[in-house]
Amino acid sequence: MNIVLLGAPGAGKGTQAKKLVSEFGVAHISTGDILRAAVKNQTELGKQAQKYMDVGDLVPDQLIIDMMKERLKEDDAQKGFILDGFPRTTAQADALKEMLDGLGKTLEAALQIEVDFDTIIKRLSSRRTCRDCGHIGTASEESCTVCGGEMYQRDDDKPETIKNRLDVYAKQTAPLIDYYKDKNLLVTVNGDQDVEDVYKDVKEAIK
Ligand code: AP5
C-alpha cells in the first residue's frame, strides 16, 4: 500500500492515517510530525522550518524534498507507506514521482478527504494532541484517552494561523487534486462524517 493523503489542514489526514497504519502495518510518514520533532530538537532543518510553520506558510520545497528522499529509503517504508502532508505543491508531487521511480515503487492512490472550511476551523480550534503517544483528540479530553498523557494545543492551531493555512492550502495544495485526477490516481471520500464512517469509506476507496 503506497498512498498519498490529500486534504485541507484539519480534514482528518492524521486521524485516518493512524487507523490505516494500525490495520495494515505500513509506515505513517507525516511531514508535519517530522518537522515538529525537528523544531523541538532545534536541528538545522528545524531552525530553518520554524519561521514558516509558526505563521502557517509552507516550508520551502527543496528542504522538504531532501528530507523525504532520505525518509522514503528507511526500512519501514519498504513495506508500504501513507504519506500524510506530502506532497503539498506540484513541485513536490513531481519530485515524489521521481523518487518513487528511482526506488522502483509506484503510487497506488491519492486519497482526498473532503471537508468544508467552516467545519475545519471548528475542528482545529478544539484539536489537542498527546505529548506522549501522539493521539489526536479534542479539547474535551483533559488527558489522553489512550495513554493518560498530557494533551496540548499546536501553536499553529490559533485562529489567525488557521486562516493562513487554509489560504495556503487553497492556493498551493488544492491544485494537486487535478494533478492526481489527470493521472487517474484520485479517489475522494466525504470527511464530514463520524471518524469510523470516514474510515469505512477510506478502505472502500482504496480497495
Ligand atoms: P501538518 O502537520 O501536515 O498540518 P496540516 O496539513 O495542516 O494537517 P493537520 O495535521 O492540521 O490536519 P489533519 O488533516 O491531519 O487532521 P487531524 O486528523 O489532525 O503541517 C504543519 C505545517 O508543517 C504546515 O503548515 C507547514 O508549515 C509544514 N509542512 C508540513 N508538510 C509540508 C510540506 N509537504 N511542504 C511544506 N511545508 C510543510 O484532525 C484535526 C482535528 O479534527 C482533530 O482534533 C481530530 O480529532 C478531529 N477530527 C478528525 N476527523 C474527524 C471527524 N471525522 N469528525 C470529527 N472530528 C474529526
mmCIF file of C-alpha atoms and ligand atoms in Angstrom:
data_model
loop_
_atom_site.group_PDB
_atom_site.id
_atom_site.type_symbol
_atom_site.label_atom_id
_atom_site.label_comp_id
_atom_site.label_asym_id
_atom_site.label_seq_id
_atom_site.Cartn_x
_atom_site.Cartn_y
_atom_site.Cartn_z
ATOM 1 C CA MET A 1 0.000 0.000 0.000
ATOM 2 C CA ASN A 2 1.649 3.251 -1.206
ATOM 3 C CA ILE A 3 -0.789 6.108 -0.699
ATOM 4 C CA VAL A 4 -0.824 9.899 -0.570
ATOM 5 C CA LEU A 5 -3.420 11.592 1.668
ATOM 6 C CA LEU A 6 -4.738 14.897 0.361
ATOM 7 C CA GLY A 7 -6.962 17.324 2.222
ATOM 8 C CA ALA A 8 -7.011 20.726 3.858
ATOM 9 C CA PRO A 9 -5.446 21.215 7.300
ATOM 10 C CA GLY A 10 -7.782 19.532 9.783
ATOM 11 C CA ALA A 11 -9.554 17.366 7.189
ATOM 12 C CA GLY A 12 -8.608 14.286 9.212
ATOM 13 C CA LYS A 13 -5.498 13.062 7.372
ATOM 14 C CA GLY A 14 -3.578 12.235 10.554
ATOM 15 C CA THR A 15 -6.599 10.576 12.156
ATOM 16 C CA GLN A 16 -7.244 8.299 9.164
ATOM 17 C CA ALA A 17 -3.518 7.637 8.579
ATOM 18 C CA LYS A 18 -3.166 6.273 12.121
ATOM 19 C CA LYS A 19 -6.071 3.892 11.557
ATOM 20 C CA LEU A 20 -4.652 2.617 8.244
ATOM 21 C CA VAL A 21 -1.216 2.149 9.781
ATOM 22 C CA SER A 22 -2.558 0.209 12.722
ATOM 23 C CA GLU A 23 -4.651 -2.103 10.490
ATOM 24 C CA PHE A 24 -2.213 -2.585 7.590
ATOM 25 C CA GLY A 25 1.192 -2.202 9.281
ATOM 26 C CA VAL A 26 2.565 0.294 6.742
ATOM 27 C CA ALA A 27 4.707 3.333 7.591
ATOM 28 C CA HIS A 28 2.998 6.593 8.562
ATOM 29 C CA ILE A 29 5.128 9.362 7.093
ATOM 30 C CA SER A 30 3.826 12.712 8.308
ATOM 31 C CA THR A 31 5.917 15.680 7.175
ATOM 32 C CA GLY A 32 4.242 17.829 9.853
ATOM 33 C CA ASP A 33 5.283 15.377 12.615
ATOM 34 C CA ILE A 34 8.852 15.139 11.264
ATOM 35 C CA LEU A 35 9.122 18.936 11.101
ATOM 36 C CA ARG A 36 7.639 19.458 14.590
ATOM 37 C CA ALA A 37 10.192 16.976 16.002
ATOM 38 C CA ALA A 38 12.988 18.829 14.164
ATOM 39 C CA VAL A 39 11.801 22.152 15.622
ATOM 40 C CA LYS A 40 11.588 20.654 19.113
ATOM 41 C CA ASN A 41 15.137 19.281 18.842
ATOM 42 C CA GLN A 42 16.383 22.502 17.178
ATOM 43 C CA THR A 43 18.114 20.606 14.365
ATOM 44 C CA GLU A 44 19.333 22.615 11.346
ATOM 45 C CA LEU A 45 16.147 21.630 9.474
ATOM 46 C CA GLY A 46 14.002 22.606 12.480
ATOM 47 C CA LYS A 47 15.640 26.021 12.779
ATOM 48 C CA GLN A 48 15.017 26.714 9.077
ATOM 49 C CA ALA A 49 11.429 25.372 9.100
ATOM 50 C CA GLN A 50 10.175 27.051 12.273
ATOM 51 C CA LYS A 51 9.565 30.545 10.896
ATOM 52 C CA TYR A 52 7.357 29.189 8.109
ATOM 53 C CA MET A 53 5.409 26.818 10.359
ATOM 54 C CA ASP A 54 4.765 29.465 13.012
ATOM 55 C CA VAL A 55 2.742 31.558 10.559
ATOM 56 C CA GLY A 56 1.200 28.635 8.651
ATOM 57 C CA ASP A 57 3.242 29.025 5.460
ATOM 58 C CA LEU A 58 4.778 26.103 3.586
ATOM 59 C CA VAL A 59 8.393 25.205 4.298
ATOM 60 C CA PRO A 60 10.442 25.654 1.048
ATOM 61 C CA ASP A 61 10.114 22.757 -1.396
ATOM 62 C CA GLN A 62 13.803 21.870 -1.515
ATOM 63 C CA LEU A 63 14.064 21.347 2.265
ATOM 64 C CA ILE A 64 11.021 19.052 2.199
ATOM 65 C CA ILE A 65 12.146 17.155 -0.900
ATOM 66 C CA ASP A 66 15.621 16.484 0.550
ATOM 67 C CA MET A 67 14.037 15.320 3.819
ATOM 68 C CA MET A 68 11.622 12.974 2.021
ATOM 69 C CA LYS A 69 14.329 11.490 -0.216
ATOM 70 C CA GLU A 70 16.005 10.178 2.924
ATOM 71 C CA ARG A 71 12.787 9.197 4.722
ATOM 72 C CA LEU A 72 11.492 7.043 1.862
ATOM 73 C CA LYS A 73 14.697 4.993 1.887
ATOM 74 C CA GLU A 74 14.229 3.915 5.530
ATOM 75 C CA ASP A 75 13.439 0.279 6.291
ATOM 76 C CA ASP A 76 9.862 0.734 7.495
ATOM 77 C CA ALA A 77 8.853 2.462 4.230
ATOM 78 C CA GLN A 78 9.794 -0.617 2.182
ATOM 79 C CA LYS A 79 6.617 -2.489 3.228
ATOM 80 C CA GLY A 80 4.390 0.421 2.103
ATOM 81 C CA PHE A 81 3.566 3.921 3.286
ATOM 82 C CA ILE A 82 0.885 6.508 3.918
ATOM 83 C CA LEU A 83 2.173 9.982 3.027
ATOM 84 C CA ASP A 84 0.401 12.497 5.280
ATOM 85 C CA GLY A 85 1.141 16.129 4.361
ATOM 86 C CA PHE A 86 3.354 15.426 1.354
ATOM 87 C CA PRO A 87 3.261 16.380 -1.464
ATOM 88 C CA ARG A 88 1.801 19.854 -0.960
ATOM 89 C CA THR A 89 2.871 21.576 -4.191
ATOM 90 C CA THR A 90 3.158 20.366 -7.772
ATOM 91 C CA ALA A 91 6.960 20.675 -7.493
ATOM 92 C CA GLN A 92 6.820 18.234 -4.531
ATOM 93 C CA ALA A 93 4.475 15.909 -6.466
ATOM 94 C CA ASP A 94 6.872 15.832 -9.432
ATOM 95 C CA ALA A 95 9.764 15.165 -7.042
ATOM 96 C CA LEU A 96 7.838 12.335 -5.378
ATOM 97 C CA LYS A 97 7.262 10.672 -8.742
ATOM 98 C CA GLU A 98 10.994 10.888 -9.454
ATOM 99 C CA MET A 99 11.883 9.477 -6.005
ATOM 100 C CA LEU A 100 9.479 6.553 -6.398
ATOM 101 C CA ASP A 101 10.719 5.795 -9.924
ATOM 102 C CA GLY A 102 14.259 5.709 -8.518
ATOM 103 C CA LEU A 103 13.195 3.288 -5.785
ATOM 104 C CA GLY A 104 11.199 1.096 -8.202
ATOM 105 C CA LYS A 105 7.921 1.907 -6.436
ATOM 106 C CA THR A 106 4.523 3.090 -7.663
ATOM 107 C CA LEU A 107 1.917 5.298 -6.072
ATOM 108 C CA GLU A 108 -1.376 3.402 -5.835
ATOM 109 C CA ALA A 109 -3.768 6.225 -4.936
ATOM 110 C CA ALA A 110 -4.100 9.843 -3.893
ATOM 111 C CA LEU A 111 -6.916 9.829 -1.358
ATOM 112 C CA GLN A 112 -8.643 13.171 -0.893
ATOM 113 C CA ILE A 113 -10.542 13.726 2.359
ATOM 114 C CA GLU A 114 -13.109 16.459 1.707
ATOM 115 C CA VAL A 115 -14.405 18.711 4.489
ATOM 116 C CA ASP A 116 -15.723 22.296 4.237
ATOM 117 C CA PHE A 117 -13.650 25.108 5.723
ATOM 118 C CA ASP A 118 -16.230 26.098 8.422
ATOM 119 C CA THR A 119 -16.097 22.598 9.910
ATOM 120 C CA ILE A 120 -12.304 22.634 9.690
ATOM 121 C CA ILE A 121 -11.997 25.895 11.626
ATOM 122 C CA LYS A 122 -14.112 24.412 14.454
ATOM 123 C CA ARG A 123 -12.076 21.181 14.472
ATOM 124 C CA LEU A 124 -8.658 22.822 14.507
ATOM 125 C CA SER A 125 -9.614 25.312 17.221
ATOM 126 C CA SER A 126 -10.505 22.446 19.514
ATOM 127 C CA ARG A 127 -7.795 19.950 18.477
ATOM 128 C CA ARG A 128 -5.473 18.667 21.195
ATOM 129 C CA THR A 129 -2.590 16.188 20.731
ATOM 130 C CA CYS A 130 -0.999 13.867 23.304
ATOM 131 C CA ARG A 131 2.615 14.778 24.147
ATOM 132 C CA ASP A 132 3.463 11.127 24.857
ATOM 133 C CA CYS A 133 1.760 8.937 22.222
ATOM 134 C CA GLY A 134 0.660 11.466 19.563
ATOM 135 C CA HIS A 135 -3.039 10.572 19.903
ATOM 136 C CA ILE A 136 -5.142 13.259 18.170
ATOM 137 C CA GLY A 137 -8.183 14.348 20.160
ATOM 138 C CA THR A 138 -10.225 17.365 21.147
ATOM 139 C CA ALA A 139 -10.352 19.973 23.895
ATOM 140 C CA SER A 140 -12.941 17.838 25.705
ATOM 141 C CA GLU A 141 -10.187 15.312 26.621
ATOM 142 C CA GLU A 142 -8.464 16.553 29.766
ATOM 143 C CA SER A 143 -5.868 13.808 29.488
ATOM 144 C CA CYS A 144 -5.093 11.346 26.686
ATOM 145 C CA THR A 145 -7.810 8.695 26.362
ATOM 146 C CA VAL A 146 -5.198 6.245 25.001
ATOM 147 C CA CYS A 147 -2.242 6.559 27.405
ATOM 148 C CA GLY A 148 -3.230 9.133 30.042
ATOM 149 C CA GLY A 149 -0.559 11.608 28.822
ATOM 150 C CA GLU A 150 -0.818 15.404 28.705
ATOM 151 C CA MET A 151 -2.853 16.887 25.825
ATOM 152 C CA TYR A 152 -1.509 20.122 24.246
ATOM 153 C CA GLN A 153 -2.636 22.592 21.587
ATOM 154 C CA ARG A 154 -0.424 23.005 18.494
ATOM 155 C CA ASP A 155 0.983 26.531 18.062
ATOM 156 C CA ASP A 156 -0.387 26.714 14.517
ATOM 157 C CA ASP A 157 -3.958 25.959 15.662
ATOM 158 C CA LYS A 158 -4.525 29.582 16.691
ATOM 159 C CA PRO A 159 -7.306 31.376 14.711
ATOM 160 C CA GLU A 160 -5.138 33.738 12.588
ATOM 161 C CA THR A 161 -2.705 30.936 11.690
ATOM 162 C CA ILE A 162 -5.544 28.563 10.794
ATOM 163 C CA LYS A 163 -6.869 31.152 8.333
ATOM 164 C CA ASN A 164 -3.482 31.494 6.639
ATOM 165 C CA ARG A 165 -3.045 27.688 6.472
ATOM 166 C CA LEU A 166 -6.402 27.398 4.689
ATOM 167 C CA ASP A 167 -5.432 30.171 2.212
ATOM 168 C CA VAL A 168 -2.104 28.461 1.569
ATOM 169 C CA TYR A 169 -3.904 25.153 1.037
ATOM 170 C CA ALA A 170 -6.327 26.702 -1.490
ATOM 171 C CA LYS A 171 -3.542 28.368 -3.462
ATOM 172 C CA GLN A 172 -0.676 25.885 -3.304
ATOM 173 C CA THR A 173 -2.018 22.435 -2.453
ATOM 174 C CA ALA A 174 -5.554 22.216 -3.917
ATOM 175 C CA PRO A 175 -4.115 22.123 -7.499
ATOM 176 C CA LEU A 176 -2.856 18.620 -6.640
ATOM 177 C CA ILE A 177 -6.459 17.379 -6.814
ATOM 178 C CA ASP A 178 -6.468 17.931 -10.593
ATOM 179 C CA TYR A 179 -2.829 16.818 -10.817
ATOM 180 C CA TYR A 180 -3.742 13.351 -9.476
ATOM 181 C CA LYS A 181 -7.119 13.258 -11.253
ATOM 182 C CA ASP A 182 -5.234 13.637 -14.549
ATOM 183 C CA LYS A 183 -3.085 10.662 -13.568
ATOM 184 C CA ASN A 184 -6.186 8.562 -12.694
ATOM 185 C CA LEU A 185 -4.986 8.201 -9.110
ATOM 186 C CA LEU A 186 -7.517 10.412 -7.306
ATOM 187 C CA VAL A 187 -10.149 8.929 -5.005
ATOM 188 C CA THR A 188 -12.314 11.134 -2.779
ATOM 189 C CA VAL A 189 -14.172 10.486 0.480
ATOM 190 C CA ASN A 190 -16.525 12.684 2.480
ATOM 191 C CA GLY A 191 -14.579 13.573 5.631
ATOM 192 C CA ASP A 192 -17.548 15.260 7.293
ATOM 193 C CA GLN A 193 -18.851 12.116 8.983
ATOM 194 C CA ASP A 194 -18.067 10.196 12.135
ATOM 195 C CA VAL A 195 -14.382 9.048 12.178
ATOM 196 C CA GLU A 196 -15.381 5.373 11.809
ATOM 197 C CA ASP A 197 -17.691 6.110 8.862
ATOM 198 C CA VAL A 198 -14.932 8.070 7.137
ATOM 199 C CA TYR A 199 -12.586 5.116 7.713
ATOM 200 C CA LYS A 200 -15.119 2.687 6.201
ATOM 201 C CA ASP A 201 -15.243 4.886 3.071
ATOM 202 C CA VAL A 202 -11.449 5.222 3.022
ATOM 203 C CA LYS A 203 -11.000 1.446 2.957
ATOM 204 C CA GLU A 204 -13.639 1.062 0.255
ATOM 205 C CA ALA A 205 -11.989 3.794 -1.842
ATOM 206 C CA ILE A 206 -8.505 2.263 -1.756
ATOM 207 C CA LYS A 207 -9.602 -1.378 -2.132
HETATM 208 P P1 AP5 B 1 0.779 19.306 9.101
HETATM 209 O O1 AP5 B 1 1.111 18.792 10.423
HETATM 210 O O2 AP5 B 1 0.838 18.394 7.931
HETATM 211 O O3 AP5 B 1 -0.613 20.004 9.226
HETATM 212 P P2 AP5 B 1 -1.877 20.016 8.244
HETATM 213 O O4 AP5 B 1 -1.856 19.536 6.876
HETATM 214 O O5 AP5 B 1 -2.233 21.447 8.364
HETATM 215 O O6 AP5 B 1 -2.747 18.932 8.779
HETATM 216 P P3 AP5 B 1 -3.258 18.799 10.206
HETATM 217 O O7 AP5 B 1 -2.331 17.935 10.982
HETATM 218 O O8 AP5 B 1 -3.569 20.172 10.782
HETATM 219 O O9 AP5 B 1 -4.683 18.146 9.986
HETATM 220 P P4 AP5 B 1 -5.132 16.654 9.624
HETATM 221 O O10 AP5 B 1 -5.773 16.669 8.279
HETATM 222 O O11 AP5 B 1 -4.021 15.685 9.863
HETATM 223 O O12 AP5 B 1 -6.296 16.484 10.684
HETATM 224 P P5 AP5 B 1 -6.354 15.644 12.051
HETATM 225 O O13 AP5 B 1 -6.509 14.196 11.768
HETATM 226 O O14 AP5 B 1 -5.264 16.082 12.957
HETATM 227 O O15 AP5 B 1 1.729 20.568 8.720
HETATM 228 C C1 AP5 B 1 2.017 21.578 9.656
HETATM 229 C C2 AP5 B 1 2.946 22.609 9.000
HETATM 230 O O16 AP5 B 1 4.191 21.963 8.615
HETATM 231 C C3 AP5 B 1 2.432 23.240 7.708
HETATM 232 O O17 AP5 B 1 1.595 24.356 7.969
HETATM 233 C C4 AP5 B 1 3.746 23.646 7.014
HETATM 234 O O18 AP5 B 1 4.291 24.817 7.575
HETATM 235 C C5 AP5 B 1 4.669 22.478 7.364
HETATM 236 N N1 AP5 B 1 4.642 21.394 6.362
HETATM 237 C C6 AP5 B 1 4.216 20.114 6.545
HETATM 238 N N2 AP5 B 1 4.339 19.398 5.417
HETATM 239 C C7 AP5 B 1 4.854 20.238 4.488
HETATM 240 C C8 AP5 B 1 5.186 20.090 3.105
HETATM 241 N N3 AP5 B 1 4.999 18.924 2.459
HETATM 242 N N4 AP5 B 1 5.666 21.173 2.450
HETATM 243 C C9 AP5 B 1 5.865 22.351 3.074
HETATM 244 N N5 AP5 B 1 5.571 22.556 4.378
HETATM 245 C C10 AP5 B 1 5.064 21.512 5.084
HETATM 246 O O19 AP5 B 1 -7.783 16.164 12.614
HETATM 247 C C11 AP5 B 1 -7.979 17.504 13.013
HETATM 248 C C12 AP5 B 1 -8.957 17.551 14.210
HETATM 249 O O20 AP5 B 1 -10.234 17.095 13.771
HETATM 250 C C13 AP5 B 1 -8.579 16.658 15.397
HETATM 251 O O21 AP5 B 1 -8.955 17.272 16.601
HETATM 252 C C14 AP5 B 1 -9.398 15.375 15.175
HETATM 253 O O22 AP5 B 1 -9.683 14.708 16.389
HETATM 254 C C15 AP5 B 1 -10.646 15.945 14.511
HETATM 255 N N6 AP5 B 1 -11.254 15.010 13.553
HETATM 256 C C16 AP5 B 1 -10.606 14.237 12.625
HETATM 257 N N7 AP5 B 1 -11.507 13.542 11.910
HETATM 258 C C17 AP5 B 1 -12.745 13.904 12.388
HETATM 259 C C18 AP5 B 1 -14.095 13.528 12.044
HETATM 260 N N8 AP5 B 1 -14.343 12.652 11.049
HETATM 261 N N9 AP5 B 1 -15.115 14.097 12.733
HETATM 262 C C19 AP5 B 1 -14.876 14.994 13.723
HETATM 263 N N10 AP5 B 1 -13.635 15.385 14.098
HETATM 264 C C20 AP5 B 1 -12.578 14.836 13.433
#
